[in-house]
C-alpha cells in the first residue's frame, strides 16, 4: 500500500513540522500535528483514486497526490508569521498570521474530506482521523478567532471551492491535488484580501506595492477566465479573434484593473509605476542589467530552437540547458535582494503578469505570436507539463519571488529579521537557484548512488547542501544587512531537510522547496 518515496517524503515533512513546533509551541501546534497526521492518511486515499482514475477531475499522472506537503505549507506560514509579528509587537499582523494558519488548515481539511468522501468503500480509520483533526481545528478556531475572522476564513474557503470547480475542469492534467491546493489557495487568499481592502480603503494597511501585487494577480486570473469562457464560442486562432483578444485586454486593463488600482493607491497607477521604477540611479542600473539578462534568456531560447531545426525535430533541451535559466534567475534576483528589494518586488510582479499573459497568447494561439511561442517553448517541455498549459517557467518565477513577497516587512524593525530569518528573502535563491540546480546538474552527470525508489542521487543531494552553505557564506560577505547571530546549526538543518525533500518529492519543486525553506528560516 505504501511506497517508499512517499513515506520518505512524508517523514521529511513530519520532521520539518516538529522542528518548527519545537521552537514555536502553542495551541495551534496541536492543530498542525493533527492536520499532518490525517493528511498523511488522506494522501494515500488520493493516490489510490488517481491510480484507479476515480478522482473527480483529471490530475497530473506522473506524480503522487502530494497532499501532505501541500497541506502543511499555509498553516506553518501563518504560525511562523504570527510568532514573528508577536515578537515585534505588531498586533494586526499577528492576528493576520492566525487567520492565514486557520484558513490553511480548513482548506486542507476540506480537500481531505473530499478524498475520503469519494473513496469506495469508505475508509473507516481515515474518517475517524479526519473527524478528530477537524474537531481539534474547529475547537481551536472557535476560541482563537473573532466573528469577523471566522467570516474571512469561510470566505476564502468558498472562493477556493468555486475556483477549484472552474479551473480544474478547464485545465485538466495541469496539477496534482497538492499543487492545486497550493496554487488555488494562494489565488483565493489574494482575491479575498483584494475585496476586503477595496471595501475598507480607510482601514487598508500596506503600501502601494502590496496593492500592486494583489491587483496584478487577480487581474490576470480574471482575464484568463474571461477569455476561456469567450473562446468556447469562438475559434481563438483566427485574426478576428486575435484582434478582439487584444482589444478586450486593453479594455479590461484600462477600464477595470487600472481604476481598481487607482482606488486603492489614490494616485495614477502608471505615473506611480514610472516614478517608482526610475526613482534612483541604482534602480536604473538594475533595470538595464535585468533587461540584458532577459535578452540573454531569449537568446538561449532562439539558439536552442535553431539547433533543434538543424539536428532533429525530436530534439529536446537537456537538463543542463534548462538549468541555464536557473543561473540567469539567480543572477537576476541576488543584486535585487542586495541593493533594492522593493524594486525586485515590483519587477517580479510585472514579470509574473507578463509570463501569464504570454501563456494565454500561446494557449489560445493568438496571432501573431501564438504559434511561434508554441513552437519555441515546446523544446523545453518535460514530464511535468502534461496538461494544456506550460507552467514550469511560471513556477520558477513564483519560487524565487514568493519569499520576497511573503517577507513580513511590517514585522521586521530595520527591514530584515535577526538570525536565520535574515536569509528569508533568499529562500528561493538558495532552494531553487542554487540547491535544486546543483542537485540536478551533479546528480545527472556524476551521480551513481540513487536514493531508494527515486531517480535522484545521493551525490546530487550532498552537492546541493554544500552549494547552499557556500551561497550563505557569499551572502554574508556581500549583503551587510544579513546578521546570522550564530544560527548556523539551524541553517544547516534547514537546507539539509529541504534538499532531502527535493530528492523525494514528485511535486513541482520550484514551488514547494522555497516555501519550506522560507518557513524553516522564519
XYZ file of C-alpha atoms in Angstrom:
522
model
C 0.000 0.000 0.000
C 2.706 2.495 0.963
C 5.565 3.177 -1.449
C 8.973 4.170 -0.130
C 9.417 7.588 -1.805
C 6.054 8.808 -0.482
C 6.877 7.509 3.005
C 10.285 9.235 2.907
C 8.714 12.490 1.682
C 6.102 12.291 4.454
C 8.780 11.606 7.088
C 10.741 14.693 5.988
C 7.605 16.858 6.172
C 6.829 15.485 9.666
C 10.382 16.325 10.781
C 10.024 19.888 9.454
C 6.693 20.261 11.287
C 8.269 19.005 14.524
C 11.302 21.290 14.071
C 9.044 24.327 13.674
C 6.912 23.463 16.679
C 9.944 22.687 18.806
C 10.598 26.438 18.532
C 7.006 27.695 18.267
C 4.741 25.654 20.529
C 1.239 26.923 21.254
C -2.376 25.831 20.832
C -2.013 25.826 17.037
C 0.747 23.215 17.269
C -1.782 20.550 18.244
C -3.891 21.546 15.233
C -0.887 21.354 12.878
C 0.152 17.925 14.165
C -3.416 16.595 13.894
C -3.690 18.008 10.363
C -0.366 16.440 9.341
C -1.422 13.023 10.647
C -4.792 12.991 8.891
C -3.292 14.453 5.672
C -0.799 11.562 5.685
C -3.619 9.037 5.619
C -5.825 11.037 3.237
C -2.877 11.374 0.853
C -2.895 7.626 0.196
C -6.634 7.744 -0.490
C -5.964 10.400 -3.128
C -3.125 8.299 -4.564
C -5.468 5.307 -4.784
C -8.110 7.422 -6.547
C -5.565 8.745 -9.036
C -4.336 5.222 -9.851
C -7.892 3.994 -10.435
C -8.928 7.138 -12.337
C -11.650 7.749 -9.764
C -10.829 11.370 -8.960
C -13.481 13.943 -9.895
C -11.064 15.938 -12.093
C -8.084 14.948 -14.253
C -4.823 15.485 -12.353
C -1.178 15.213 -13.391
C -0.436 11.488 -13.586
C 3.381 11.348 -13.309
C 3.333 12.175 -9.580
C 1.643 11.228 -6.340
C -1.102 13.429 -4.876
C 1.308 15.454 -2.699
C -1.459 16.248 -0.222
C 0.670 16.139 2.953
C 3.485 18.525 1.903
C 0.984 20.939 0.322
C -1.410 20.831 3.300
C 1.245 21.947 5.786
C 2.630 24.962 3.883
C -0.032 27.593 4.610
C -0.663 26.603 8.269
C 3.081 26.698 9.011
C 3.478 30.017 7.170
C 0.695 31.513 9.275
C 2.111 30.142 12.527
C 5.655 31.442 11.962
C 4.292 34.810 10.769
C 2.177 35.072 13.912
C 5.180 34.334 16.097
C 7.470 36.834 14.326
C 4.883 39.630 14.434
C 4.010 38.863 18.050
C 7.702 39.241 18.964
C 7.776 42.575 17.087
C 4.599 43.758 18.852
C 2.588 44.203 15.617
C -0.880 43.019 16.703
C -2.601 43.493 13.304
C -0.220 41.130 11.501
C -0.151 38.738 14.463
C -3.907 38.337 14.014
C -3.402 38.093 10.255
C -0.996 35.185 10.805
C -3.657 33.395 12.871
C -6.173 33.884 10.043
C -3.669 32.531 7.480
C -2.956 29.440 9.612
C -6.660 28.782 10.267
C -7.537 29.201 6.591
C -4.768 26.817 5.509
C -5.923 24.167 7.969
C -9.584 24.416 6.984
C -8.922 24.320 3.217
C -6.542 21.332 3.576
C -9.099 19.552 5.757
C -11.767 20.208 3.130
C -9.629 18.602 0.417
C -9.044 15.563 2.643
C -12.775 15.219 3.297
C -13.392 15.163 -0.478
C -10.879 12.318 -0.889
C -12.463 10.343 1.944
C -15.976 11.016 0.659
C -15.417 9.679 -2.876
C -13.355 6.638 -1.828
C -15.281 3.362 -2.021
C -15.560 1.588 0.339
C -15.444 4.396 2.875
C -12.108 4.169 4.806
C -13.135 3.941 8.457
C -9.770 4.746 10.087
C -9.165 7.767 7.850
C -12.712 9.014 8.563
C -12.075 8.820 12.288
C -8.734 10.639 11.972
C -10.288 13.329 9.772
C -13.103 13.789 12.277
C -10.696 14.091 15.206
C -8.435 16.534 13.324
C -11.442 18.577 12.221
C -12.788 18.726 15.788
C -9.435 19.928 17.161
C -9.083 22.585 14.441
C -12.663 23.885 14.754
C -12.453 23.934 18.574
C -9.208 25.935 18.425
C -10.641 28.336 15.828
C -13.723 28.875 17.999
C -11.560 30.010 20.928
C -8.992 31.957 18.835
C -10.822 33.852 16.102
C -13.232 36.758 16.253
C -16.512 36.606 14.333
C -15.053 38.800 11.563
C -12.020 36.498 11.264
C -14.228 33.390 11.075
C -16.200 35.025 8.258
C -12.921 35.826 6.449
C -11.763 32.195 6.728
C -15.097 30.946 5.365
C -14.936 33.484 2.512
C -11.558 32.116 1.412
C -12.895 28.553 1.626
C -15.890 29.491 -0.527
C -13.685 31.184 -3.153
C -11.390 28.121 -3.123
C -14.315 25.768 -3.786
C -15.599 27.795 -6.740
C -12.132 28.327 -8.249
C -11.371 24.607 -7.882
C -14.510 23.593 -9.752
C -13.830 26.083 -12.566
C -10.068 25.854 -13.064
C -9.616 22.109 -12.530
C -12.360 21.477 -15.092
C -10.860 23.924 -17.604
C -7.237 22.827 -17.063
C -7.034 19.010 -16.912
C -3.714 17.316 -16.037
C -2.018 20.626 -15.124
C -1.826 19.967 -11.361
C -1.608 17.262 -8.761
C -4.116 17.635 -5.888
C -1.312 19.106 -3.742
C -0.224 21.609 -6.404
C -3.853 22.590 -6.987
C -4.222 23.151 -3.237
C -1.194 25.461 -3.104
C -1.994 27.469 -6.243
C -5.749 27.830 -5.766
C -5.436 28.533 -2.046
C -2.984 31.325 -2.821
C -5.229 32.837 -5.514
C -8.274 32.544 -3.211
C -6.461 34.321 -0.402
C -5.243 37.099 -2.711
C -8.740 37.626 -4.145
C -10.285 37.764 -0.679
C -7.663 40.257 0.532
C -8.239 42.462 -2.520
C -12.009 42.501 -1.983
C -11.568 43.205 1.729
C -9.125 46.073 1.168
C -11.191 47.529 -1.673
C -14.227 47.753 0.638
C -12.219 49.204 3.543
C -9.795 51.646 1.957
C -9.677 53.886 5.018
C -8.676 50.927 7.163
C -6.424 49.391 4.489
C -2.883 48.701 5.576
C 0.245 48.296 3.498
C 1.926 50.388 0.858
C 1.167 50.639 -2.890
C 3.426 47.726 -3.841
C 1.235 45.362 -1.788
C -1.875 46.548 -3.625
C 0.002 46.263 -6.918
C 0.635 42.551 -6.269
C -2.996 41.865 -5.314
C -4.479 43.670 -8.329
C -1.980 42.123 -10.781
C -2.635 38.533 -9.648
C -6.423 38.904 -9.586
C -6.365 40.830 -12.875
C -4.516 38.148 -14.862
C -6.649 35.355 -13.361
C -9.910 37.138 -14.237
C -8.531 37.889 -17.707
C -7.824 34.189 -18.250
C -11.266 33.113 -17.022
C -12.963 35.687 -19.268
C -11.160 34.556 -22.436
C -11.534 30.867 -21.604
C -15.312 31.256 -21.488
C -15.309 33.520 -24.557
C -13.268 31.146 -26.728
C -15.652 28.292 -26.032
C -17.919 30.044 -28.541
C -15.209 31.398 -30.878
C -12.212 29.984 -32.745
C -9.295 31.636 -30.927
C -6.831 31.049 -33.775
C -8.348 33.494 -36.284
C -7.236 37.075 -36.867
C -10.677 38.395 -35.847
C -10.438 36.578 -32.501
C -6.856 37.782 -32.012
C -7.800 41.430 -32.637
C -10.738 41.028 -30.255
C -8.389 39.481 -27.658
C -6.019 42.458 -27.756
C -8.883 44.979 -27.733
C -10.613 43.356 -24.769
C -7.298 43.078 -22.902
C -6.855 46.847 -23.328
C -10.457 47.493 -22.262
C -10.227 45.287 -19.166
C -6.786 46.660 -18.280
C -7.615 50.345 -18.712
C -11.285 50.122 -17.744
C -11.214 47.737 -14.769
C -7.728 46.947 -13.461
C -6.274 50.475 -13.647
C -9.263 52.185 -11.945
C -9.261 49.444 -9.293
C -5.583 50.095 -8.560
C -6.203 53.860 -8.626
C -8.912 53.459 -5.968
C -6.508 51.532 -3.737
C -3.358 53.666 -4.028
C -5.148 57.009 -4.545
C -2.913 58.096 -7.445
C -2.458 57.391 -11.141
C -1.020 53.828 -11.327
C 1.053 54.460 -14.484
C 2.624 57.653 -13.134
C 3.266 55.960 -9.789
C 4.900 52.961 -11.503
C 7.153 55.083 -13.724
C 8.175 57.265 -10.790
C 8.862 54.177 -8.687
C 10.945 52.392 -11.329
C 13.196 55.380 -12.108
C 13.329 56.892 -8.629
C 17.071 56.364 -8.062
C 20.147 55.775 -10.193
C 20.587 52.331 -8.626
C 17.162 51.325 -9.938
C 18.039 52.471 -13.437
C 21.251 50.411 -13.361
C 19.330 47.354 -12.111
C 16.662 47.714 -14.812
C 19.317 47.954 -17.547
C 21.104 44.895 -16.107
C 17.858 42.897 -15.918
C 16.983 43.863 -19.491
C 20.329 42.430 -20.605
C 19.643 39.170 -18.726
C 16.152 38.919 -20.244
C 17.660 39.360 -23.707
C 20.206 36.620 -22.876
C 17.399 34.235 -21.864
C 15.577 34.937 -25.140
C 18.844 34.350 -26.985
C 19.188 30.893 -25.390
C 15.635 30.009 -26.461
C 16.265 31.067 -30.073
C 19.672 29.350 -30.194
C 18.343 26.044 -28.856
C 15.459 26.116 -31.338
C 17.843 26.819 -34.219
C 19.936 23.882 -33.003
C 16.850 21.656 -32.978
C 15.965 22.680 -36.543
C 19.420 21.757 -37.799
C 19.640 18.448 -35.883
C 16.297 16.783 -35.376
C 12.672 17.707 -34.887
C 12.566 15.421 -31.844
C 15.495 17.124 -30.146
C 14.641 18.204 -26.583
C 16.556 20.576 -24.325
C 18.819 18.743 -21.867
C 18.784 19.178 -18.107
C 21.930 21.322 -18.334
C 20.284 23.601 -20.905
C 17.178 24.077 -18.745
C 19.366 24.963 -15.757
C 20.810 27.902 -17.728
C 17.585 29.687 -16.856
C 18.131 28.942 -13.160
C 21.538 30.618 -13.360
C 20.006 33.632 -15.117
C 17.282 33.891 -12.460
C 19.892 33.754 -9.667
C 21.886 36.487 -11.430
C 18.653 38.498 -11.607
C 17.483 38.144 -8.010
C 20.702 38.406 -5.997
C 21.550 42.036 -6.980
C 17.916 42.997 -6.371
C 17.953 41.427 -2.904
C 21.193 43.196 -2.021
C 20.554 46.666 -3.464
C 16.778 47.263 -3.757
C 14.241 44.708 -2.547
C 11.231 46.926 -3.208
C 12.199 47.262 -6.868
C 12.682 43.488 -7.063
C 9.221 43.034 -5.505
C 7.524 45.179 -8.169
C 9.640 43.837 -11.056
C 8.724 40.247 -10.068
C 5.016 41.168 -10.123
C 5.399 42.679 -13.610
C 7.260 39.575 -14.819
C 4.585 37.259 -13.413
C 1.835 39.215 -15.187
C 3.857 39.175 -18.440
C 4.577 35.417 -18.193
C 0.921 34.551 -17.605
C -0.243 36.887 -20.394
C 2.230 35.305 -22.844
C 0.996 31.868 -21.778
C -2.547 32.977 -22.637
C -1.314 34.040 -26.084
C 0.395 30.650 -26.572
C -2.516 28.608 -25.211
C -5.222 30.400 -27.238
C -2.954 30.629 -30.346
C -3.418 34.403 -30.504
C -1.876 35.927 -33.622
C 0.805 36.971 -34.393
C 2.820 35.327 -31.562
C 0.728 32.325 -30.513
C 2.064 29.675 -32.879
C 5.644 30.968 -32.591
C 5.515 30.658 -28.793
C 4.138 27.133 -29.085
C 6.999 26.112 -31.343
C 9.719 27.845 -29.300
C 8.611 26.602 -25.872
C 7.850 23.019 -26.909
C 11.606 22.378 -26.855
C 11.720 22.902 -23.071
C 8.771 20.692 -22.104
C 9.276 17.928 -19.533
C 7.025 15.331 -17.912
C 5.539 17.934 -15.555
C 3.995 19.838 -18.484
C 1.421 17.129 -19.238
C -1.579 19.467 -19.410
C -2.574 22.161 -21.902
C -0.586 24.851 -20.048
C 3.193 25.205 -19.781
C 3.743 26.229 -16.153
C 7.318 25.285 -15.202
C 8.786 28.719 -16.036
C 5.961 30.403 -14.097
C 6.627 28.100 -11.122
C 10.317 29.035 -11.290
C 9.430 32.728 -11.118
C 6.973 32.087 -8.265
C 9.511 30.029 -6.326
C 12.062 32.845 -6.489
C 9.518 35.614 -5.813
C 7.291 34.202 -3.063
C 9.931 34.606 -0.305
C 10.268 38.272 -1.357
C 6.511 38.844 -1.458
C 5.796 36.931 1.777
C 8.578 38.572 3.773
C 6.860 40.279 6.770
C 8.281 43.786 6.250
C 5.988 45.323 8.880
C 7.301 42.880 11.491
C 10.965 43.493 10.628
C 12.160 46.599 12.534
C 15.019 47.516 10.179
C 13.829 45.772 7.020
C 15.452 42.478 7.994
C 14.942 39.769 10.604
C 17.525 38.590 13.086
C 19.365 35.269 12.992
C 18.456 32.778 10.291
C 15.426 34.960 9.491
C 17.770 37.387 7.740
C 18.049 34.802 4.934
C 14.270 34.520 4.421
C 14.184 36.660 1.215
C 16.978 34.454 -0.166
C 14.927 31.250 0.292
C 14.117 30.980 -3.414
C 17.705 31.694 -4.463
C 19.062 29.057 -2.065
C 16.463 26.301 -2.542
C 15.824 26.571 -6.292
C 18.534 28.744 -7.811
C 21.430 27.036 -6.017
C 20.282 23.799 -4.355
C 17.951 22.366 -6.989
C 20.249 23.444 -9.826
C 23.365 21.872 -8.327
C 21.497 18.687 -7.365
C 20.214 18.308 -10.913
C 23.492 19.097 -12.661
C 25.770 16.942 -10.485
C 23.196 14.211 -9.954
C 22.520 13.744 -13.680
C 26.191 13.878 -14.732
C 28.144 12.262 -11.869
C 25.600 10.686 -9.531
C 25.781 6.920 -9.042
C 24.158 6.146 -5.658
C 20.395 6.600 -6.029
C 18.026 7.326 -3.174
C 15.692 4.288 -2.753
C 12.724 4.399 -5.107
C 13.763 7.600 -6.943
C 15.937 8.794 -9.827
C 17.654 11.355 -7.562
C 21.159 10.613 -6.323
C 22.983 10.901 -3.022
C 25.804 12.853 -4.708
C 23.334 15.391 -6.099
C 21.738 15.996 -2.685
C 25.085 16.384 -0.916
C 26.270 18.793 -3.608
C 23.063 20.820 -3.173
C 23.628 21.133 0.596
C 27.290 22.062 0.163
C 26.464 24.628 -2.566
C 23.815 26.288 -0.397
C 26.248 26.604 2.516
C 28.764 28.286 0.180
C 25.968 30.568 -1.078
C 25.118 31.572 2.516
C 28.783 32.445 3.107
C 28.804 34.605 -0.037
C 25.572 36.333 1.051
C 27.223 37.168 4.386
C 30.149 38.732 2.522
C 28.161 40.821 0.023
C 24.964 41.700 1.946
C 25.801 43.758 5.014
C 22.180 43.646 6.263
C 22.433 39.893 6.970
C 23.487 39.021 10.519
C 23.029 35.356 11.387
C 23.843 35.628 15.122
C 25.481 32.184 15.269
C 22.361 30.364 13.990
C 24.493 28.206 11.699
C 23.246 24.838 13.004
C 19.630 25.781 12.261
C 20.574 26.954 8.745
C 22.418 23.696 8.058
C 19.449 21.657 9.311
C 17.056 23.735 7.191
C 18.925 23.405 3.895
C 19.583 19.695 4.578
C 15.908 18.896 5.165
C 14.783 20.887 2.137
C 17.432 19.193 -0.029
C 16.205 15.785 1.139
C 12.652 16.865 0.318
C 13.858 17.768 -3.192
C 15.234 14.235 -3.567
C 11.942 12.540 -2.729
C 9.105 14.829 -3.774
C 7.350 14.386 -7.113
C 5.605 17.745 -6.783
C 6.792 20.914 -8.534
C 9.984 21.509 -6.546
C 10.345 25.075 -7.879
C 7.205 25.947 -5.902
C 7.410 23.682 -2.853
C 11.081 23.911 -1.791
C 11.335 27.727 -1.386
C 8.192 27.760 0.753
C 9.516 25.115 3.143
C 12.915 26.807 3.390
C 11.107 30.124 3.970
C 9.180 28.514 6.859
C 12.293 26.977 8.416
C 14.319 30.207 8.228
C 11.413 32.246 9.629
